[in-house]
Amino acid sequence: MEAWADAFPNCADLEQYAATIMKNPIKSGCSVVIAIRSSGLCSDDFLDTIKLSNTKNWFQAPGSPITTVLEHELKHNANTRWDSTYGMMDCLIELCLLVNYFLGLPNHCELKKLKLSNWQWIVLGNKHKILDVPHVVHHLVSSEKQPHLGWLVPYFKLFMTGWEEL
């Protein structure tokens, strides 16, 4: 917690952030994705909600332009691929406005308990930023047909400086 002390001028915020980390918001986000994708009807309803929200311009913060939600499904977290967690979080964060709205709809009252708090979204976003560094480096290294050790040194430096800049 001491490493984060400068990021939170208010001690109560630091304690809330730490408590949220302990509740595992990535697992909570994964539960949301599994619940929405658990049935074809629920998944179709989610996509219909995206289309309707874009048609009716539902997501607009005061003084901001209207947010158009991309029409795609939430991605699963697959245990067989290390970066699937990043992909699941990326999609979930991109659709955060719609996800919280959808989970609060009366016809999905059984999903309301899965709604993520503001602190959970903040922690999820921070963990996404942390995973963004290895994700970028992984894709750069993967683009090389035959990577050599000498080529990997700059990628390793990119990896280290990326995390140091966080």
JSON list of C-alpha atoms in Angstrom, two decimals:
[
{"chain": "A", "resi": 1, "resn": "MET", "atom": "CA", "xyz": [0.00, 0.00, 0.00]},
{"chain": "A", "resi": 2, "resn": "GLU", "atom": "CA", "xyz": [2.92, 2.34, 0.60]},
{"chain": "A", "resi": 3, "resn": "ALA", "atom": "CA", "xyz": [3.74, 2.30, -3.13]},
{"chain": "A", "resi": 4, "resn": "TRP", "atom": "CA", "xyz": [0.33, 3.82, -3.88]},
{"chain": "A", "resi": 5, "resn": "ALA", "atom": "CA", "xyz": [0.33, 6.40, -1.07]},
{"chain": "A", "resi": 6, "resn": "ASP", "atom": "CA", "xyz": [1.34, 9.29, -3.37]},
{"chain": "A", "resi": 7, "resn": "ALA", "atom": "CA", "xyz": [-1.45, 8.45, -5.83]},
{"chain": "A", "resi": 8, "resn": "PHE", "atom": "CA", "xyz": [-4.12, 8.97, -3.16]},
{"chain": "A", "resi": 9, "resn": "PRO", "atom": "CA", "xyz": [-3.98, 12.20, -1.16]},
{"chain": "A", "resi": 10, "resn": "ASN", "atom": "CA", "xyz": [-6.96, 11.00, 0.88]},
{"chain": "A", "resi": 11, "resn": "CYS", "atom": "CA", "xyz": [-6.12, 8.03, 3.12]},
{"chain": "A", "resi": 12, "resn": "ALA", "atom": "CA", "xyz": [-9.71, 6.75, 2.92]},
{"chain": "A", "resi": 13, "resn": "ASP", "atom": "CA", "xyz": [-9.36, 6.52, -0.88]},
{"chain": "A", "resi": 14, "resn": "LEU", "atom": "CA", "xyz": [-6.19, 4.46, -0.50]},
{"chain": "A", "resi": 15, "resn": "GLU", "atom": "CA", "xyz": [-7.94, 2.10, 1.91]},
{"chain": "A", "resi": 16, "resn": "GLN", "atom": "CA", "xyz": [-10.93, 1.79, -0.44]},
{"chain": "A", "resi": 17, "resn": "TYR", "atom": "CA", "xyz": [-8.61, 1.10, -3.39]},
{"chain": "A", "resi": 18, "resn": "ALA", "atom": "CA", "xyz": [-6.75, -1.59, -1.42]},
{"chain": "A", "resi": 19, "resn": "ALA", "atom": "CA", "xyz": [-10.03, -3.16, -0.28]},
{"chain": "A", "resi": 20, "resn": "THR", "atom": "CA", "xyz": [-11.25, -3.23, -3.89]},
{"chain": "A", "resi": 21, "resn": "ILE", "atom": "CA", "xyz": [-8.06, -4.96, -5.04]},
{"chain": "A", "resi": 22, "resn": "MET", "atom": "CA", "xyz": [-8.61, -7.64, -2.38]},
{"chain": "A", "resi": 23, "resn": "LYS", "atom": "CA", "xyz": [-12.11, -8.30, -3.80]},
{"chain": "A", "resi": 24, "resn": "ASN", "atom": "CA", "xyz": [-10.52, -9.30, -7.14]},
{"chain": "A", "resi": 25, "resn": "PRO", "atom": "CA", "xyz": [-12.27, -7.06, -9.70]},
{"chain": "A", "resi": 26, "resn": "ILE", "atom": "CA", "xyz": [-10.83, -9.11, -12.59]},
{"chain": "A", "resi": 27, "resn": "LYS", "atom": "CA", "xyz": [-12.71, -12.16, -11.31]},
{"chain": "A", "resi": 28, "resn": "SER", "atom": "CA", "xyz": [-15.83, -10.00, -10.88]},
{"chain": "A", "resi": 29, "resn": "GLY", "atom": "CA", "xyz": [-15.47, -8.76, -14.45]},
{"chain": "A", "resi": 30, "resn": "CYS", "atom": "CA", "xyz": [-15.07, -12.32, -15.67]},
{"chain": "A", "resi": 31, "resn": "SER", "atom": "CA", "xyz": [-18.28, -13.26, -13.80]},
{"chain": "A", "resi": 32, "resn": "VAL", "atom": "CA", "xyz": [-20.11, -10.45, -15.60]},
{"chain": "A", "resi": 33, "resn": "VAL", "atom": "CA", "xyz": [-18.92, -11.70, -19.00]},
{"chain": "A", "resi": 34, "resn": "ILE", "atom": "CA", "xyz": [-19.86, -15.30, -18.18]},
{"chain": "A", "resi": 35, "resn": "ALA", "atom": "CA", "xyz": [-23.32, -14.26, -16.96]},
{"chain": "A", "resi": 36, "resn": "ILE", "atom": "CA", "xyz": [-24.10, -12.14, -20.03]},
{"chain": "A", "resi": 37, "resn": "ARG", "atom": "CA", "xyz": [-22.80, -14.79, -22.43]},
{"chain": "A", "resi": 38, "resn": "SER", "atom": "CA", "xyz": [-24.37, -17.71, -20.52]},
{"chain": "A", "resi": 39, "resn": "SER", "atom": "CA", "xyz": [-27.44, -17.86, -22.73]},
{"chain": "A", "resi": 40, "resn": "GLY", "atom": "CA", "xyz": [-28.11, -16.92, -26.31]},
{"chain": "A", "resi": 41, "resn": "LEU", "atom": "CA", "xyz": [-31.14, -14.90, -25.21]},
{"chain": "A", "resi": 42, "resn": "CYS", "atom": "CA", "xyz": [-29.16, -12.81, -22.74]},
{"chain": "A", "resi": 43, "resn": "SER", "atom": "CA", "xyz": [-26.32, -12.32, -25.23]},
{"chain": "A", "resi": 44, "resn": "ASP", "atom": "CA", "xyz": [-28.76, -11.27, -27.96]},
{"chain": "A", "resi": 45, "resn": "ASP", "atom": "CA", "xyz": [-30.48, -8.91, -25.53]},
{"chain": "A", "resi": 46, "resn": "PHE", "atom": "CA", "xyz": [-27.08, -7.36, -24.73]},
{"chain": "A", "resi": 47, "resn": "LEU", "atom": "CA", "xyz": [-26.39, -6.74, -28.44]},
{"chain": "A", "resi": 48, "resn": "ASP", "atom": "CA", "xyz": [-29.92, -5.33, -28.89]},
{"chain": "A", "resi": 49, "resn": "THR", "atom": "CA", "xyz": [-29.27, -2.97, -25.96]},
{"chain": "A", "resi": 50, "resn": "ILE", "atom": "CA", "xyz": [-26.10, -1.75, -27.68]},
{"chain": "A", "resi": 51, "resn": "LYS", "atom": "CA", "xyz": [-28.03, -1.01, -30.88]},
{"chain": "A", "resi": 52, "resn": "LEU", "atom": "CA", "xyz": [-30.86, 0.70, -29.01]},
{"chain": "A", "resi": 53, "resn": "SER", "atom": "CA", "xyz": [-28.48, 2.81, -26.91]},
{"chain": "A", "resi": 54, "resn": "ASN", "atom": "CA", "xyz": [-26.72, 4.03, -30.05]},
{"chain": "A", "resi": 55, "resn": "THR", "atom": "CA", "xyz": [-30.03, 4.81, -31.78]},
{"chain": "A", "resi": 56, "resn": "LYS", "atom": "CA", "xyz": [-31.37, 6.73, -28.77]},
{"chain": "A", "resi": 57, "resn": "ASN", "atom": "CA", "xyz": [-28.01, 8.39, -27.85]},
{"chain": "A", "resi": 58, "resn": "TRP", "atom": "CA", "xyz": [-28.24, 7.20, -24.25]},
{"chain": "A", "resi": 59, "resn": "PHE", "atom": "CA", "xyz": [-24.62, 7.57, -23.26]},
{"chain": "A", "resi": 60, "resn": "GLN", "atom": "CA", "xyz": [-23.63, 11.21, -23.10]},
{"chain": "A", "resi": 61, "resn": "ALA", "atom": "CA", "xyz": [-21.87, 12.87, -20.21]},
{"chain": "A", "resi": 62, "resn": "PRO", "atom": "CA", "xyz": [-22.80, 16.52, -19.58]},
{"chain": "A", "resi": 63, "resn": "GLY", "atom": "CA", "xyz": [-20.75, 18.74, -21.89]},
{"chain": "A", "resi": 64, "resn": "SER", "atom": "CA", "xyz": [-19.32, 15.74, -23.76]},
{"chain": "A", "resi": 65, "resn": "PRO", "atom": "CA", "xyz": [-20.06, 14.36, -27.19]},
{"chain": "A", "resi": 66, "resn": "ILE", "atom": "CA", "xyz": [-22.40, 11.39, -27.48]},
{"chain": "A", "resi": 67, "resn": "THR", "atom": "CA", "xyz": [-20.64, 8.08, -26.89]},
{"chain": "A", "resi": 68, "resn": "THR", "atom": "CA", "xyz": [-21.33, 5.46, -29.53]},
{"chain": "A", "resi": 69, "resn": "VAL", "atom": "CA", "xyz": [-20.90, 1.96, -28.16]},
{"chain": "A", "resi": 70, "resn": "LEU", "atom": "CA", "xyz": [-19.20, -0.49, -30.52]},
{"chain": "A", "resi": 71, "resn": "GLU", "atom": "CA", "xyz": [-21.44, -3.38, -31.48]},
{"chain": "A", "resi": 72, "resn": "HIS", "atom": "CA", "xyz": [-19.57, -6.48, -30.39]},
{"chain": "A", "resi": 73, "resn": "GLU", "atom": "CA", "xyz": [-19.89, -9.24, -27.83]},
{"chain": "A", "resi": 74, "resn": "LEU", "atom": "CA", "xyz": [-17.96, -9.44, -24.61]},
{"chain": "A", "resi": 75, "resn": "LYS", "atom": "CA", "xyz": [-14.89, -11.68, -24.82]},
{"chain": "A", "resi": 76, "resn": "HIS", "atom": "CA", "xyz": [-14.30, -14.70, -22.63]},
{"chain": "A", "resi": 77, "resn": "ASN", "atom": "CA", "xyz": [-11.19, -15.15, -20.52]},
{"chain": "A", "resi": 78, "resn": "ALA", "atom": "CA", "xyz": [-9.54, -18.39, -21.75]},
{"chain": "A", "resi": 79, "resn": "ASN", "atom": "CA", "xyz": [-7.18, -20.19, -19.40]},
{"chain": "A", "resi": 80, "resn": "THR", "atom": "CA", "xyz": [-5.10, -21.42, -22.34]},
{"chain": "A", "resi": 81, "resn": "ARG", "atom": "CA", "xyz": [-3.91, -17.97, -23.45]},
{"chain": "A", "resi": 82, "resn": "TRP", "atom": "CA", "xyz": [-2.16, -15.56, -21.10]},
{"chain": "A", "resi": 83, "resn": "ASP", "atom": "CA", "xyz": [-3.37, -12.47, -22.98]},
{"chain": "A", "resi": 84, "resn": "SER", "atom": "CA", "xyz": [-7.04, -13.50, -23.02]},
{"chain": "A", "resi": 85, "resn": "THR", "atom": "CA", "xyz": [-7.44, -11.81, -19.63]},
{"chain": "A", "resi": 86, "resn": "TYR", "atom": "CA", "xyz": [-6.19, -8.60, -21.22]},
{"chain": "A", "resi": 87, "resn": "GLY", "atom": "CA", "xyz": [-8.62, -9.03, -24.13]},
{"chain": "A", "resi": 88, "resn": "MET", "atom": "CA", "xyz": [-11.54, -9.71, -21.81]},
{"chain": "A", "resi": 89, "resn": "MET", "atom": "CA", "xyz": [-10.70, -6.65, -19.70]},
{"chain": "A", "resi": 90, "resn": "ASP", "atom": "CA", "xyz": [-10.16, -4.50, -22.80]},
{"chain": "A", "resi": 91, "resn": "CYS", "atom": "CA", "xyz": [-13.61, -5.32, -24.16]},
{"chain": "A", "resi": 92, "resn": "LEU", "atom": "CA", "xyz": [-15.30, -5.05, -20.76]},
{"chain": "A", "resi": 93, "resn": "ILE", "atom": "CA", "xyz": [-13.79, -1.61, -20.09]},
{"chain": "A", "resi": 94, "resn": "GLU", "atom": "CA", "xyz": [-14.70, -0.42, -23.57]},
{"chain": "A", "resi": 95, "resn": "LEU", "atom": "CA", "xyz": [-18.32, -1.40, -22.91]},
{"chain": "A", "resi": 96, "resn": "CYS", "atom": "CA", "xyz": [-18.42, -0.32, -19.23]},
{"chain": "A", "resi": 97, "resn": "LEU", "atom": "CA", "xyz": [-21.26, 2.18, -19.64]},
{"chain": "A", "resi": 98, "resn": "LEU", "atom": "CA", "xyz": [-23.43, -0.35, -21.38]},
{"chain": "A", "resi": 99, "resn": "VAL", "atom": "CA", "xyz": [-22.48, -3.23, -19.06]},
{"chain": "A", "resi": 100, "resn": "ASN", "atom": "CA", "xyz": [-23.55, -1.35, -15.92]},
{"chain": "A", "resi": 101, "resn": "TYR", "atom": "CA", "xyz": [-26.74, -0.17, -17.65]},
{"chain": "A", "resi": 102, "resn": "PHE", "atom": "CA", "xyz": [-27.55, -3.68, -18.88]},
{"chain": "A", "resi": 103, "resn": "LEU", "atom": "CA", "xyz": [-26.96, -5.27, -15.47]},
{"chain": "A", "resi": 104, "resn": "GLY", "atom": "CA", "xyz": [-29.38, -2.79, -13.91]},
{"chain": "A", "resi": 105, "resn": "LEU", "atom": "CA", "xyz": [-32.26, -3.45, -16.34]},
{"chain": "A", "resi": 106, "resn": "PRO", "atom": "CA", "xyz": [-35.45, -4.80, -14.69]},
{"chain": "A", "resi": 107, "resn": "ASN", "atom": "CA", "xyz": [-35.59, -7.80, -17.03]},
{"chain": "A", "resi": 108, "resn": "HIS", "atom": "CA", "xyz": [-32.11, -8.83, -15.82]},
{"chain": "A", "resi": 109, "resn": "CYS", "atom": "CA", "xyz": [-32.66, -8.38, -12.07]},
{"chain": "A", "resi": 110, "resn": "GLU", "atom": "CA", "xyz": [-30.78, -11.62, -11.35]},
{"chain": "A", "resi": 111, "resn": "LEU", "atom": "CA", "xyz": [-27.65, -10.01, -12.85]},
{"chain": "A", "resi": 112, "resn": "LYS", "atom": "CA", "xyz": [-27.88, -6.80, -10.80]},
{"chain": "A", "resi": 113, "resn": "LYS", "atom": "CA", "xyz": [-25.65, -8.24, -8.06]},
{"chain": "A", "resi": 114, "resn": "LEU", "atom": "CA", "xyz": [-22.82, -8.49, -10.63]},
{"chain": "A", "resi": 115, "resn": "LYS", "atom": "CA", "xyz": [-22.78, -4.75, -11.34]},
{"chain": "A", "resi": 116, "resn": "LEU", "atom": "CA", "xyz": [-19.27, -3.36, -10.81]},
{"chain": "A", "resi": 117, "resn": "SER", "atom": "CA", "xyz": [-18.71, -0.40, -8.48]},
{"chain": "A", "resi": 118, "resn": "ASN", "atom": "CA", "xyz": [-16.82, 2.72, -9.54]},
{"chain": "A", "resi": 119, "resn": "TRP", "atom": "CA", "xyz": [-13.82, 1.53, -7.54]},
{"chain": "A", "resi": 120, "resn": "GLN", "atom": "CA", "xyz": [-13.90, -1.84, -9.29]},
{"chain": "A", "resi": 121, "resn": "TRP", "atom": "CA", "xyz": [-13.87, -0.08, -12.68]},
{"chain": "A", "resi": 122, "resn": "ILE", "atom": "CA", "xyz": [-10.92, 2.07, -11.54]},
{"chain": "A", "resi": 123, "resn": "VAL", "atom": "CA", "xyz": [-8.90, -0.94, -10.36]},
{"chain": "A", "resi": 124, "resn": "LEU", "atom": "CA", "xyz": [-9.84, -2.88, -13.51]},
{"chain": "A", "resi": 125, "resn": "GLY", "atom": "CA", "xyz": [-8.63, 0.05, -15.62]},
{"chain": "A", "resi": 126, "resn": "ASN", "atom": "CA", "xyz": [-5.34, 0.25, -13.72]},
{"chain": "A", "resi": 127, "resn": "LYS", "atom": "CA", "xyz": [-4.71, -3.48, -14.05]},
{"chain": "A", "resi": 128, "resn": "HIS", "atom": "CA", "xyz": [-5.51, -3.17, -17.75]},
{"chain": "A", "resi": 129, "resn": "LYS", "atom": "CA", "xyz": [-2.81, -0.48, -18.07]},
{"chain": "A", "resi": 130, "resn": "ILE", "atom": "CA", "xyz": [-0.34, -2.78, -16.34]},
{"chain": "A", "resi": 131, "resn": "LEU", "atom": "CA", "xyz": [-1.16, -5.66, -18.71]},
{"chain": "A", "resi": 132, "resn": "ASP", "atom": "CA", "xyz": [-1.01, -3.33, -21.71]},
{"chain": "A", "resi": 133, "resn": "VAL", "atom": "CA", "xyz": [2.80, -3.28, -21.57]},
{"chain": "A", "resi": 134, "resn": "PRO", "atom": "CA", "xyz": [3.40, -7.05, -21.95]},
{"chain": "A", "resi": 135, "resn": "HIS", "atom": "CA", "xyz": [0.54, -7.20, -24.47]},
{"chain": "A", "resi": 136, "resn": "VAL", "atom": "CA", "xyz": [2.23, -4.66, -26.77]},
{"chain": "A", "resi": 137, "resn": "VAL", "atom": "CA", "xyz": [5.66, -6.27, -26.38]},
{"chain": "A", "resi": 138, "resn": "HIS", "atom": "CA", "xyz": [4.20, -9.74, -26.98]},
{"chain": "A", "resi": 139, "resn": "HIS", "atom": "CA", "xyz": [2.64, -8.62, -30.26]},
{"chain": "A", "resi": 140, "resn": "LEU", "atom": "CA", "xyz": [5.84, -6.90, -31.38]},
{"chain": "A", "resi": 141, "resn": "VAL", "atom": "CA", "xyz": [7.88, -10.04, -30.69]},
{"chain": "A", "resi": 142, "resn": "SER", "atom": "CA", "xyz": [5.22, -12.24, -32.31]},
{"chain": "A", "resi": 143, "resn": "SER", "atom": "CA", "xyz": [5.44, -10.21, -35.51]},
{"chain": "A", "resi": 144, "resn": "GLU", "atom": "CA", "xyz": [9.05, -11.33, -35.98]},
{"chain": "A", "resi": 145, "resn": "LYS", "atom": "CA", "xyz": [9.21, -14.52, -38.05]},
{"chain": "A", "resi": 146, "resn": "GLN", "atom": "CA", "xyz": [12.49, -15.66, -36.54]},
{"chain": "A", "resi": 147, "resn": "PRO", "atom": "CA", "xyz": [13.33, -13.53, -33.50]},
{"chain": "A", "resi": 148, "resn": "HIS", "atom": "CA", "xyz": [16.98, -13.55, -32.47]},
{"chain": "A", "resi": 149, "resn": "LEU", "atom": "CA", "xyz": [18.28, -12.83, -29.01]},
{"chain": "A", "resi": 150, "resn": "GLY", "atom": "CA", "xyz": [19.88, -9.56, -30.18]},
{"chain": "A", "resi": 151, "resn": "TRP", "atom": "CA", "xyz": [16.50, -8.34, -31.44]},
{"chain": "A", "resi": 152, "resn": "LEU", "atom": "CA", "xyz": [14.81, -9.12, -28.13]},
{"chain": "A", "resi": 153, "resn": "VAL", "atom": "CA", "xyz": [16.95, -6.72, -26.08]},
{"chain": "A", "resi": 154, "resn": "PRO", "atom": "CA", "xyz": [15.14, -3.59, -27.40]},
{"chain": "A", "resi": 155, "resn": "TYR", "atom": "CA", "xyz": [11.80, -5.28, -26.73]},
{"chain": "A", "resi": 156, "resn": "PHE", "atom": "CA", "xyz": [12.90, -6.09, -23.19]},
{"chain": "A", "resi": 157, "resn": "LYS", "atom": "CA", "xyz": [13.90, -2.43, -22.73]},
{"chain": "A", "resi": 158, "resn": "LEU", "atom": "CA", "xyz": [10.49, -1.40, -24.06]},
{"chain": "A", "resi": 159, "resn": "PHE", "atom": "CA", "xyz": [8.89, -3.76, -21.58]},
{"chain": "A", "resi": 160, "resn": "MET", "atom": "CA", "xyz": [10.85, -2.35, -18.63]},
{"chain": "A", "resi": 161, "resn": "THR", "atom": "CA", "xyz": [10.47, 1.34, -19.55]},
{"chain": "A", "resi": 162, "resn": "GLY", "atom": "CA", "xyz": [6.76, 0.81, -20.18]},
{"chain": "A", "resi": 163, "resn": "TRP", "atom": "CA", "xyz": [6.26, -0.38, -16.62]},
{"chain": "A", "resi": 164, "resn": "GLU", "atom": "CA", "xyz": [8.57, 2.24, -15.16]},
{"chain": "A", "resi": 165, "resn": "GLU", "atom": "CA", "xyz": [6.48, 4.97, -16.82]},
{"chain": "A", "resi": 166, "resn": "LEU", "atom": "CA", "xyz": [3.34, 3.74, -15.08]}
]
